[in-house]
CSV table of C-alpha atoms in Angstrom, one decimal:
chain,number,residue,atom,x,y,z
A,1,MET,CA,-1.5,-83.4,166.7
A,2,ARG,CA,-0.6,-82.2,163.5
A,3,LYS,CA,-3.3,-82.4,160.8
A,4,PRO,CA,-2.3,-84.6,157.8
A,5,LEU,CA,-0.5,-83.1,155.2
A,6,THR,CA,-3.7,-83.9,152.3
A,7,GLY,CA,-5.9,-81.7,154.5
A,8,ARG,CA,-3.4,-79.1,154.3
A,9,ILE,CA,-2.8,-79.5,150.5
A,10,PHE,CA,-6.7,-80.1,149.6
A,11,SER,CA,-7.3,-75.9,152.3
A,12,THR,CA,-5.1,-74.8,149.9
A,13,LEU,CA,-6.5,-75.5,146.8
A,14,ILE,CA,-9.9,-74.2,147.8
A,15,LEU,CA,-8.0,-71.2,149.0
A,16,LEU,CA,-6.6,-70.6,145.8
A,17,SER,CA,-9.8,-71.3,143.7
A,18,VAL,CA,-11.3,-68.8,145.7
A,19,ILE,CA,-8.2,-66.0,144.6
A,20,VAL,CA,-8.7,-67.0,141.0
A,21,GLY,CA,-13.0,-67.4,141.5
A,22,ILE,CA,-12.6,-63.4,142.6
A,23,SER,CA,-10.2,-62.4,140.0
A,24,SER,CA,-11.8,-64.0,137.3
A,25,CYS,CA,-15.1,-62.2,137.7
A,26,THR,CA,-13.0,-58.5,138.5
A,27,LYS,CA,-13.5,-56.6,134.6
A,28,THR,CA,-12.1,-53.9,133.6
A,29,PRO,CA,-12.9,-50.5,134.7
A,30,ARG,CA,-14.6,-48.9,131.4
A,31,LEU,CA,-13.0,-45.6,130.6
A,32,ALA,CA,-15.4,-43.0,131.5
A,33,ASN,CA,-17.5,-40.3,128.5
A,34,THR,CA,-14.3,-38.3,127.4
A,35,VAL,CA,-16.6,-36.4,124.4
A,36,ALA,CA,-16.3,-32.9,125.3
A,37,VAL,CA,-19.7,-30.7,125.1
A,38,PRO,CA,-20.2,-28.2,122.3
A,39,SER,CA,-18.7,-24.4,122.1
A,40,VAL,CA,-21.2,-22.1,121.1
A,41,VAL,CA,-21.0,-18.3,121.5
A,42,THR,CA,-24.7,-16.4,122.5
A,43,LEU,CA,-24.9,-13.7,121.0
A,44,ASN,CA,-24.0,-10.0,122.8
A,45,VAL,CA,-27.0,-8.3,120.9
A,46,ILE,CA,-30.7,-9.0,121.2
A,47,SER,CA,-33.2,-6.9,118.7
A,48,SER,CA,-37.0,-7.4,118.4
A,49,LEU,CA,-37.4,-6.2,121.6
A,50,THR,CA,-41.6,-6.2,122.3
A,51,SER,CA,-43.5,-6.8,125.5
A,52,THR,CA,-43.5,-10.4,124.7
A,53,THR,CA,-41.0,-11.0,122.0
A,54,VAL,CA,-37.6,-10.9,121.2
A,55,GLN,CA,-34.7,-12.4,118.6
A,56,THR,CA,-31.5,-13.4,119.1
A,57,GLY,CA,-29.4,-16.5,118.7
A,58,GLY,CA,-26.0,-18.5,119.1
A,59,VAL,CA,-22.8,-19.3,117.2
A,60,ASN,CA,-21.5,-22.8,117.4
A,61,THR,CA,-17.7,-22.5,117.3
A,62,ASN,CA,-16.8,-26.5,117.6
A,63,ASN,CA,-18.1,-29.1,118.0
A,64,ASN,CA,-15.6,-30.9,119.3
A,65,GLY,CA,-15.4,-33.8,117.9
A,66,SER,CA,-19.1,-35.0,118.2
A,67,ASP,CA,-22.0,-34.3,115.8
A,68,ILE,CA,-24.3,-31.4,117.6
A,69,ILE,CA,-28.2,-32.6,118.6
A,70,SER,CA,-29.6,-29.7,119.2
A,71,ASN,CA,-29.1,-26.1,119.0
A,72,GLY,CA,-31.1,-23.1,120.6
A,73,VAL,CA,-31.4,-20.9,124.1
A,74,VAL,CA,-32.1,-21.2,127.3
A,75,TYR,CA,-34.5,-19.0,129.1
A,76,SER,CA,-35.8,-18.0,132.3
A,77,SER,CA,-36.5,-15.3,135.0
A,78,THR,CA,-35.6,-16.3,137.9
A,79,ASN,CA,-32.8,-19.0,137.3
A,80,GLN,CA,-29.5,-16.5,135.9
A,81,THR,CA,-27.9,-19.8,135.0
A,82,PRO,CA,-30.2,-21.1,132.8
A,83,THR,CA,-29.7,-24.5,131.5
A,84,ILE,CA,-32.0,-26.9,128.8
A,85,THR,CA,-33.7,-28.3,132.0
A,86,ASP,CA,-35.6,-24.4,131.6
A,87,SER,CA,-38.0,-22.9,129.0
A,88,LYS,CA,-35.7,-23.6,125.2
A,89,THR,CA,-35.5,-23.2,122.3
A,90,THR,CA,-34.8,-25.9,119.1
A,91,ASP,CA,-33.4,-24.2,116.5
A,92,THR,CA,-32.4,-25.4,112.9
A,93,ILE,CA,-28.5,-26.4,112.9
A,94,ASN,CA,-26.6,-24.9,110.5
A,95,LEU,CA,-23.2,-26.2,110.8
A,96,THR,CA,-21.5,-24.4,107.8
A,97,ASN,CA,-22.5,-21.4,108.9
A,98,SER,CA,-22.6,-21.9,112.9
A,99,GLY,CA,-25.1,-19.4,113.7
A,100,PHE,CA,-28.3,-20.1,114.1
A,101,VAL,CA,-31.8,-17.4,114.9
A,102,SER,CA,-34.0,-17.8,118.0
A,103,ARG,CA,-37.0,-16.4,118.4
A,104,LEU,CA,-38.6,-16.2,121.7
A,105,LYS,CA,-42.3,-16.0,121.6
A,106,GLY,CA,-45.0,-15.5,124.8
A,107,LEU,CA,-42.6,-13.6,127.1
A,108,THR,CA,-44.1,-11.4,130.0
A,109,PRO,CA,-44.0,-8.1,129.6
A,110,ALA,CA,-42.0,-5.2,131.5
A,111,THR,CA,-39.6,-8.5,132.7
A,112,THR,CA,-36.2,-8.9,133.3
A,113,TYR,CA,-34.8,-13.1,131.4
A,114,TYR,CA,-31.6,-14.6,131.8
A,115,LEU,CA,-30.8,-16.2,128.5
A,116,ARG,CA,-27.9,-17.9,126.8
A,117,ALA,CA,-27.4,-20.2,123.8
A,118,TYR,CA,-26.0,-23.5,124.7
A,119,ALA,CA,-25.7,-26.5,121.9
A,120,THR,CA,-25.7,-30.6,122.5
A,121,ASN,CA,-23.8,-33.3,121.2
A,122,ALA,CA,-22.8,-36.9,122.3
A,123,GLY,CA,-20.9,-35.5,125.3
A,124,GLY,CA,-23.8,-33.0,127.2
A,125,ALA,CA,-24.8,-29.2,126.7
A,126,GLY,CA,-22.5,-26.6,126.2
A,127,TYR,CA,-23.4,-22.8,126.9
A,128,GLY,CA,-22.4,-19.6,125.9
A,129,ALA,CA,-22.5,-16.8,128.1
A,130,VAL,CA,-25.3,-15.9,129.5
A,131,VAL,CA,-27.3,-11.9,128.5
A,132,LYS,CA,-30.1,-10.4,130.8
A,133,PHE,CA,-32.8,-8.0,129.0
A,134,THR,CA,-36.2,-6.7,130.1
A,135,THR,CA,-39.4,-6.8,127.7
A,136,ASN,CA,-41.1,-3.6,127.6
A,137,ALA,CA,-44.1,-2.4,129.4
A,138,SER,CA,-46.2,-3.0,126.0
A,139,GLY,CA,-45.7,-3.0,122.7
A,140,THR,CA,-41.8,-2.2,120.9
A,141,GLY,CA,-40.8,0.6,123.6
A,142,PHE,CA,-41.0,3.2,120.8
A,143,THR,CA,-41.7,4.9,118.1
A,144,SER,CA,-40.1,7.3,115.6
A,145,THR,CA,-40.5,9.7,112.5
A,146,VAL,CA,-38.6,10.4,110.1
A,147,SER,CA,-38.5,14.0,107.7
A,148,THR,CA,-36.9,15.9,105.5
A,149,PHE,CA,-34.9,18.8,107.2
A,150,ALA,CA,-32.1,19.9,104.0
A,151,GLY,CA,-31.8,19.4,101.0
A,152,GLY,CA,-33.7,18.9,97.4
A,153,THR,CA,-34.2,15.4,95.5
A,154,THR,CA,-31.9,16.7,93.2
A,155,TYR,CA,-28.2,17.5,93.4
A,156,GLY,CA,-26.2,20.6,93.2
A,157,TYR,CA,-24.2,22.3,95.5
A,158,GLN,CA,-26.3,25.8,97.4
A,159,THR,CA,-26.0,27.5,100.9
A,160,GLY,CA,-29.6,28.0,102.2
A,161,THR,CA,-32.2,27.2,104.6
A,162,GLY,CA,-33.8,23.4,104.6
A,163,THR,CA,-34.7,22.1,101.3
A,164,ALA,CA,-33.4,25.4,99.9
A,165,ALA,CA,-29.5,23.8,100.2
A,166,LEU,CA,-28.6,21.5,97.1
A,167,PHE,CA,-26.1,18.5,98.1
A,168,SER,CA,-24.1,15.7,95.9
A,169,GLY,CA,-23.9,12.6,97.5
A,170,PRO,CA,-23.7,13.5,101.2
A,171,GLN,CA,-22.4,11.1,103.1
A,172,ALA,CA,-20.7,10.9,106.5
A,173,LEU,CA,-22.1,13.3,109.5
A,174,THR,CA,-20.7,14.5,112.5
A,175,TYR,CA,-22.2,16.7,115.4
A,176,ASN,CA,-20.2,19.3,117.0
A,177,ASN,CA,-20.6,22.6,119.0
A,178,GLY,CA,-24.5,23.0,117.3
A,179,ASN,CA,-23.3,22.2,114.3
A,180,ILE,CA,-24.0,18.8,112.3
A,181,TYR,CA,-20.7,18.4,109.9
A,182,VAL,CA,-21.8,17.3,106.3
A,183,ILE,CA,-19.7,15.4,104.1
A,184,ASP,CA,-20.7,16.6,100.5
A,185,ALA,CA,-18.5,13.4,98.9
A,186,VAL,CA,-18.9,14.4,95.1
A,187,ASN,CA,-18.9,18.0,95.7
A,188,ASN,CA,-15.6,17.0,97.6
A,189,ALA,CA,-16.6,19.6,99.7
A,190,ILE,CA,-17.1,19.7,103.5
A,191,ARG,CA,-20.6,21.3,104.4
A,192,THR,CA,-21.9,23.0,107.6
A,193,MET,CA,-25.9,22.8,109.1
A,194,THR,CA,-27.1,24.4,112.2
A,195,THR,CA,-30.2,22.4,114.4
A,196,GLY,CA,-32.6,25.2,112.2
A,197,ALA,CA,-31.6,23.5,109.1
A,198,VAL,CA,-29.0,26.4,107.7
A,199,VAL,CA,-26.5,24.7,105.4
A,200,ALA,CA,-23.0,26.8,105.0
A,201,ASN,CA,-19.8,25.9,102.7
A,202,TYR,CA,-16.8,24.8,105.1
A,203,THR,CA,-14.5,24.1,102.5
A,204,ASN,CA,-14.2,24.9,98.8
A,205,PRO,CA,-15.4,22.1,96.3
A,206,THR,CA,-12.7,22.4,94.5
A,207,LEU,CA,-11.1,18.7,93.6
A,208,GLY,CA,-7.0,18.5,94.7
A,209,TYR,CA,-4.6,18.4,97.1
A,210,ILE,CA,-3.7,21.8,98.4
A,211,ASP,CA,-2.7,22.6,102.4
A,212,GLY,CA,-3.7,26.2,103.8
A,213,PRO,CA,-6.3,28.3,104.7
A,214,LEU,CA,-10.1,26.6,104.5
A,215,ALA,CA,-11.0,29.2,101.5
A,216,SER,CA,-8.0,27.5,99.4
A,217,ALA,CA,-7.3,24.4,100.8
A,218,GLU,CA,-8.7,21.3,98.2
A,219,PHE,CA,-10.0,17.8,99.1
A,220,TYR,CA,-10.4,15.1,97.2
A,221,ALA,CA,-13.0,12.4,98.0
A,222,PRO,CA,-13.6,13.3,102.0
A,223,ARG,CA,-15.4,10.5,103.5
A,224,SER,CA,-15.5,11.4,107.4
A,225,ILE,CA,-15.0,14.2,109.6
A,226,ALA,CA,-14.1,14.5,113.6
A,227,PHE,CA,-12.8,16.7,115.9
A,228,ASP,CA,-10.7,16.6,119.1
A,229,ALA,CA,-11.0,18.2,122.8
A,230,ALA,CA,-9.4,21.6,121.1
A,231,GLY,CA,-12.1,22.2,118.6
A,232,ASN,CA,-9.2,20.9,116.4
A,233,ALA,CA,-10.7,18.8,113.0
A,234,TYR,CA,-9.5,15.5,111.3
A,235,VAL,CA,-10.9,14.6,108.4
A,236,ALA,CA,-10.7,11.0,106.0
A,237,ASP,CA,-8.9,12.1,102.9
A,238,MET,CA,-10.2,9.6,100.6
A,239,ASN,CA,-8.5,9.5,97.4
A,240,ASN,CA,-5.7,11.1,99.1
A,241,ASN,CA,-4.5,8.4,101.0
A,242,ILE,CA,-3.7,10.5,103.8
A,243,ILE,CA,-6.0,12.6,107.4
A,244,ARG,CA,-6.0,16.5,107.6
A,245,LYS,CA,-6.3,18.5,110.2
A,246,ILE,CA,-7.8,22.1,110.1
A,247,THR,CA,-6.9,23.9,112.8
A,248,THR,CA,-9.8,25.8,114.7
A,249,ALA,CA,-8.2,29.0,113.0
A,250,GLY,CA,-9.3,27.2,109.5
A,251,VAL,CA,-6.2,26.1,108.4
A,252,VAL,CA,-5.3,22.9,106.9
A,253,SER,CA,-3.0,20.6,107.2
A,254,THR,CA,-1.6,16.8,106.3
A,255,PHE,CA,-1.8,15.2,109.8
A,256,ALA,CA,-0.8,11.8,108.2
A,257,GLY,CA,0.2,10.0,105.3
A,258,ASN,CA,1.9,10.8,102.4
A,259,GLY,CA,-0.8,10.7,99.7
A,260,THR,CA,1.0,6.9,98.6
A,261,TYR,CA,-1.5,4.0,98.4
A,262,GLY,CA,0.4,1.2,100.4
A,263,TYR,CA,0.4,0.7,103.9
A,264,VAL,CA,3.1,2.0,106.1
A,265,ASP,CA,3.2,2.7,109.7
A,266,GLY,CA,5.6,5.0,112.2
A,267,SER,CA,5.6,9.2,111.9
A,268,GLY,CA,6.1,12.1,109.1
A,269,SER,CA,6.5,11.3,105.1
A,270,VAL,CA,6.4,7.7,105.5
A,271,VAL,CA,2.5,6.5,106.5
A,272,GLU,CA,0.8,5.5,104.1
A,273,PHE,CA,-2.8,4.7,103.4
A,274,ARG,CA,-5.5,3.0,101.5
A,275,ASN,CA,-8.6,4.8,101.0
A,276,PRO,CA,-8.8,6.2,104.7
A,277,THR,CA,-13.1,6.0,104.9
A,278,GLY,CA,-13.9,6.9,108.8
A,279,LEU,CA,-12.6,8.3,111.5
A,280,CYS,CA,-12.4,8.9,114.9
A,281,VAL,CA,-10.8,10.9,118.2
A,282,ASP,CA,-10.4,9.9,121.8
A,283,ALA,CA,-10.2,11.9,125.0
A,284,SER,CA,-6.5,12.6,124.4
A,285,GLY,CA,-6.4,13.8,121.3
A,286,ASN,CA,-5.9,10.4,119.6
A,287,VAL,CA,-6.7,9.7,116.2
A,288,TYR,CA,-8.3,6.0,114.8
A,289,VAL,CA,-8.4,5.8,111.2
A,290,ALA,CA,-10.7,2.9,109.8
A,291,ASP,CA,-8.0,1.5,107.2
A,292,ARG,CA,-10.6,0.5,104.2
A,293,GLY,CA,-8.1,-0.5,101.7
A,294,ASN,CA,-5.7,-2.3,104.1
A,295,ASN,CA,-8.4,-3.7,105.9
A,296,LEU,CA,-7.2,-2.7,109.5
A,297,ILE,CA,-7.9,-0.3,111.9
A,298,ARG,CA,-4.9,2.5,112.6
A,299,LYS,CA,-4.1,5.0,115.7
A,300,ILE,CA,-2.6,7.8,116.1
A,301,THR,CA,-0.9,9.6,118.6
A,302,SER,CA,-1.5,13.6,119.1
A,303,ALA,CA,2.1,13.5,118.0
A,304,GLY,CA,1.1,12.1,115.2
A,305,VAL,CA,2.9,8.7,115.5
A,306,VAL,CA,0.9,6.0,113.4
A,307,SER,CA,0.6,2.1,114.7
A,308,THR,CA,-2.0,-0.1,113.6
A,309,LEU,CA,-4.7,-1.1,116.6
A,310,ALA,CA,-6.2,-4.4,114.9
A,311,GLY,CA,-6.7,-6.3,112.0
A,312,TYR,CA,-3.2,-8.1,110.0
A,313,PRO,CA,-0.9,-5.7,108.1
A,314,PRO,CA,-0.6,-6.7,104.5
A,315,GLN,CA,3.1,-8.6,104.6
A,316,VAL,CA,5.8,-7.8,101.6
A,317,GLY,CA,5.1,-8.2,98.4
A,318,GLY,CA,1.4,-9.2,98.9
A,319,GLY,CA,-1.6,-6.8,99.6
A,320,PRO,CA,-4.3,-6.6,101.8
A,321,ILE,CA,-5.3,-9.5,103.8
A,322,ALA,CA,-9.3,-9.6,104.3
A,323,GLY,CA,-11.0,-11.7,106.6
A,324,TYR,CA,-13.4,-12.8,109.7
A,325,LEU,CA,-11.6,-13.1,113.1
A,326,ASP,CA,-11.9,-11.7,116.6
A,327,GLY,CA,-8.6,-12.2,119.3
A,328,SER,CA,-5.8,-9.2,119.4
A,329,GLY,CA,-2.7,-9.0,117.8
A,330,THR,CA,-1.4,-7.8,114.4
A,331,THR,CA,2.2,-9.9,114.2
A,332,THR,CA,0.6,-13.6,113.6
A,333,TYR,CA,-1.7,-14.3,111.5
A,334,GLY,CA,-4.7,-16.6,112.8
A,335,THR,CA,-4.5,-14.9,116.3
A,336,ALA,CA,-4.9,-11.7,114.4
A,337,ALA,CA,-7.9,-10.5,115.0
A,338,LEU,CA,-9.1,-9.9,110.6
A,339,PHE,CA,-11.6,-7.4,109.6
A,340,ASN,CA,-13.4,-6.7,106.4
A,341,SER,CA,-13.3,-3.4,104.6
A,342,PRO,CA,-14.3,-1.9,107.6
A,343,THR,CA,-16.0,1.7,106.7
A,344,SER,CA,-16.1,3.6,110.3
A,345,VAL,CA,-15.2,3.5,114.2
A,346,ALA,CA,-16.4,5.8,116.6
A,347,VAL,CA,-15.3,5.9,120.4
A,348,ASP,CA,-16.8,5.7,124.1
A,349,ALA,CA,-15.5,7.1,127.1
A,350,SER,CA,-13.7,4.1,127.9
A,351,GLY,CA,-11.3,4.5,125.5
A,352,ASN,CA,-12.9,1.4,123.4
A,353,VAL,CA,-13.2,1.6,119.6
A,354,TYR,CA,-16.7,0.2,118.1
A,355,VAL,CA,-15.9,-0.6,113.4
A,356,ALA,CA,-18.9,-1.0,110.9
A,357,ASP,CA,-17.2,-3.5,109.3
A,358,TYR,CA,-18.9,-3.6,105.9
A,359,GLY,CA,-17.5,-6.4,104.6
A,360,ASN,CA,-18.6,-9.2,107.7
A,361,HIS,CA,-21.4,-7.7,107.9
A,362,SER,CA,-21.1,-6.5,111.8
A,363,ILE,CA,-20.2,-4.0,114.2
A,364,ARG,CA,-17.1,-5.1,116.4
A,365,MET,CA,-15.3,-3.8,119.5
A,366,ILE,CA,-11.5,-3.0,119.9
A,367,THR,CA,-10.2,-3.0,123.6
A,368,SER,CA,-7.7,0.4,124.4
A,369,ALA,CA,-5.4,-3.3,124.4
A,370,GLY,CA,-6.2,-3.9,121.4
A,371,VAL,CA,-8.4,-6.6,121.3
A,372,VAL,CA,-11.2,-7.4,119.1
A,373,SER,CA,-14.4,-8.9,119.7
A,374,THR,CA,-18.1,-9.3,117.9
A,375,LEU,CA,-20.8,-6.5,119.9
A,376,ALA,CA,-23.9,-7.6,116.7
A,377,GLY,CA,-24.2,-9.0,113.4
A,378,THR,CA,-21.9,-12.4,111.7
A,379,PRO,CA,-21.0,-12.7,108.0
A,380,VAL,CA,-23.5,-15.4,107.6
A,381,GLN,CA,-26.5,-13.4,109.7
A,382,LYS,CA,-26.8,-10.0,106.7
A,383,TYR,CA,-29.8,-9.4,107.9
A,384,LEU,CA,-29.3,-8.1,111.3
A,385,ILE,CA,-27.1,-5.4,110.8
A,386,GLY,CA,-26.6,-5.5,106.9
A,387,ALA,CA,-24.4,-3.3,105.1
A,388,PRO,CA,-22.9,-1.5,108.0
A,389,VAL,CA,-21.7,2.3,106.6
A,390,THR,CA,-21.1,4.4,109.9
A,391,VAL,CA,-21.2,3.9,113.5
A,392,SER,CA,-21.2,6.6,115.2
A,393,ILE,CA,-22.0,7.2,119.2
A,394,ASP,CA,-23.4,9.8,121.9
A,395,ALA,CA,-23.3,11.2,125.2
A,396,ASN,CA,-24.8,7.4,127.4
A,397,GLY,CA,-23.3,4.8,125.1
A,398,ASN,CA,-25.7,4.5,122.6
A,399,LEU,CA,-24.7,2.9,119.5
A,400,PHE,CA,-26.0,4.2,116.0
A,401,VAL,CA,-25.7,2.4,112.5
A,402,VAL,CA,-26.6,3.1,109.5
A,403,ASP,CA,-27.7,-0.2,107.4
A,404,GLN,CA,-26.5,1.1,103.8
A,405,THR,CA,-29.5,-1.7,102.5
A,406,GLY,CA,-31.8,1.7,103.5
A,407,ARG,CA,-32.0,1.1,107.4
A,408,LEU,CA,-31.4,3.1,111.0
A,409,LEU,CA,-30.2,1.4,113.8
A,410,GLU,CA,-29.4,1.5,117.4
A,411,ILE,CA,-27.6,-0.9,119.4
A,412,THR,CA,-28.4,0.5,123.1
A,413,ALA,CA,-25.7,0.9,125.7
A,414,ALA,CA,-27.9,-2.2,127.7
A,415,LYS,CA,-27.2,-4.3,124.3
A,416,VAL,CA,-30.8,-4.1,122.9
A,417,LEU,CA,-30.8,-3.5,118.8
A,418,TYR,CA,-33.9,-1.4,117.0
A,419,VAL,CA,-34.7,-0.8,113.8
A,420,LEU,CA,-35.2,2.9,114.6
A,421,ALA,CA,-36.6,3.9,110.8
A,422,GLY,CA,-36.3,2.1,107.5
A,423,ALA,CA,-36.8,-1.2,105.8
A,424,ILE,CA,-33.7,-3.9,104.7
A,425,ASN,CA,-33.2,-4.0,101.3
A,426,THR,CA,-35.6,-1.0,99.8
A,427,ALA,CA,-34.6,1.8,98.5
A,428,ASP,CA,-37.1,4.9,98.4
A,429,TYR,CA,-38.3,8.2,99.5
A,430,ILE,CA,-40.5,8.3,102.0
A,431,ASP,CA,-41.3,10.5,105.1
A,432,GLY,CA,-43.1,9.3,108.2
A,433,ALA,CA,-43.2,7.1,110.8
A,434,GLY,CA,-40.2,5.2,111.1
A,435,ALA,CA,-41.7,1.5,109.7
A,436,SER,CA,-43.1,3.1,106.6
A,437,ALA,CA,-40.2,5.2,106.5
A,438,ARG,CA,-38.2,5.3,103.2
A,439,PHE,CA,-34.3,6.1,102.2
A,440,ASN,CA,-32.0,4.8,99.7
A,441,ASN,CA,-28.8,4.4,100.0
A,442,PRO,CA,-27.8,6.4,104.0
A,443,GLN,CA,-24.6,6.9,105.0
A,444,GLY,CA,-24.1,8.8,107.7
A,445,ALA,CA,-25.6,9.6,111.0
A,446,ALA,CA,-24.7,12.5,114.0
A,447,VAL,CA,-26.8,12.9,116.9
A,448,ASP,CA,-28.0,16.2,118.9
A,449,ALA,CA,-27.6,17.4,122.4
A,450,GLN,CA,-31.2,16.9,122.8
A,451,GLY,CA,-31.1,13.4,121.2
A,452,ASN,CA,-32.5,14.1,117.7
A,453,ILE,CA,-30.4,11.6,114.7
A,454,TYR,CA,-29.7,13.4,111.0
A,455,VAL,CA,-29.4,10.9,108.1
A,456,SER,CA,-27.4,11.1,105.0
A,457,ASP,CA,-29.8,10.4,102.2
A,458,PHE,CA,-26.9,9.7,99.3
A,459,ASN,CA,-28.8,8.9,96.8
A,460,ASN,CA,-31.4,11.3,97.8
A,461,ASN,CA,-29.1,14.3,98.2
A,462,VAL,CA,-30.5,15.0,101.7
A,463,ILE,CA,-30.9,15.4,105.3
A,464,ARG,CA,-33.2,13.7,106.7
A,465,LYS,CA,-33.8,14.2,111.0
A,466,VAL,CA,-35.2,11.4,112.8
A,467,VAL,CA,-37.2,12.5,116.2
A,468,VAL,CA,-37.6,8.9,118.2
A,469,LYS,CA,-39.3,8.6,121.2
A,470,PHE,CA,-39.1,5.9,124.0
A,471,GLN,CA,-41.4,4.1,125.8
């Protein structure tokens, strides 16, 4: 028997109403939260390390369109990738300067910690790279003593032993083959000094530009000296705008540059520098130059070919370009690394070049491929590095930084920063324990084979010796 038509119509209407009802209850799905977490960088170097405290921090590099809610560091002795559920600091948000400082207290002595910077916004928490450090077993972990090694408090030009010798504004120092070489800047000369404090003359003090035997060669405000594996010396002759070479036989020649204040890469007489101040030599005989006036790091091969390793070169019709930017390449503005008055360079056994970036209050690192990163300090965190004028390195990969404001710093191979002697923004002449010692415009540092550190104290016209003992 057929169902009545009206019954079929009624059943169809009921089915349609059910379908419509289901459709009307189905809501458009919400879009997932698309706010990206902040980008943040952990400071590479920690400082003020004791048995129970440490100072570190981070830099907010991008809030990704959402206001930063909090920032600081997270840390743990058990979790190697700590998060905000672990111990953390909550530090002042500084979006204008991007950097923040974190001070940790109540740590356990002789304990390894894992730490990284964090920042939060509406999208959640973003993290920087993990930094590992170990607290000292007791106290600060080291003691240091400063004494006067050579020179008198009056300026002059005199050979002799210890305080009988006289300098006029000593600057860069270099240790080589048992001797310390002193750039005696105001005297336009280079001096030698034994580890027994016997001071002699290496070049003559006559201002000028003459190549030839050491006895007659002339320099104009030399700023640094470095040696290659064969014993040849290279000098940044700042006011002559050239790099000089001194052979082991004592013959001076012009290695790179033509004396013109400018910027030209190449070889021979076409090359130009703008007040080169620092240099170093790697194991292959390449010379790296802190070309301060051009805000560049230049490279000179052993054959004398000059190129730009890092920094953005002056453009045609324009002057030097200063700034603060990590990166690589030298041809595209905005991606090329930027420096601000680099003053000194040092190279490690792997070919990494370290730069005292004076105007940026930081120590930068350049890989052999020309990639630049910041090792310590930022333009806005001046308390950390201050005004770095010299960076040098020892055989163990420890860096020694002279802060012109009055301090000798060490950045260990484990990336721990110690203030070995002096105090920031204090000028005096005081020997004694490291923290109470005072310098007056220190300029250079060198480390001998026994680990003793020598500091050129420019305004006091003396060379100081710093003995450090780690506990």
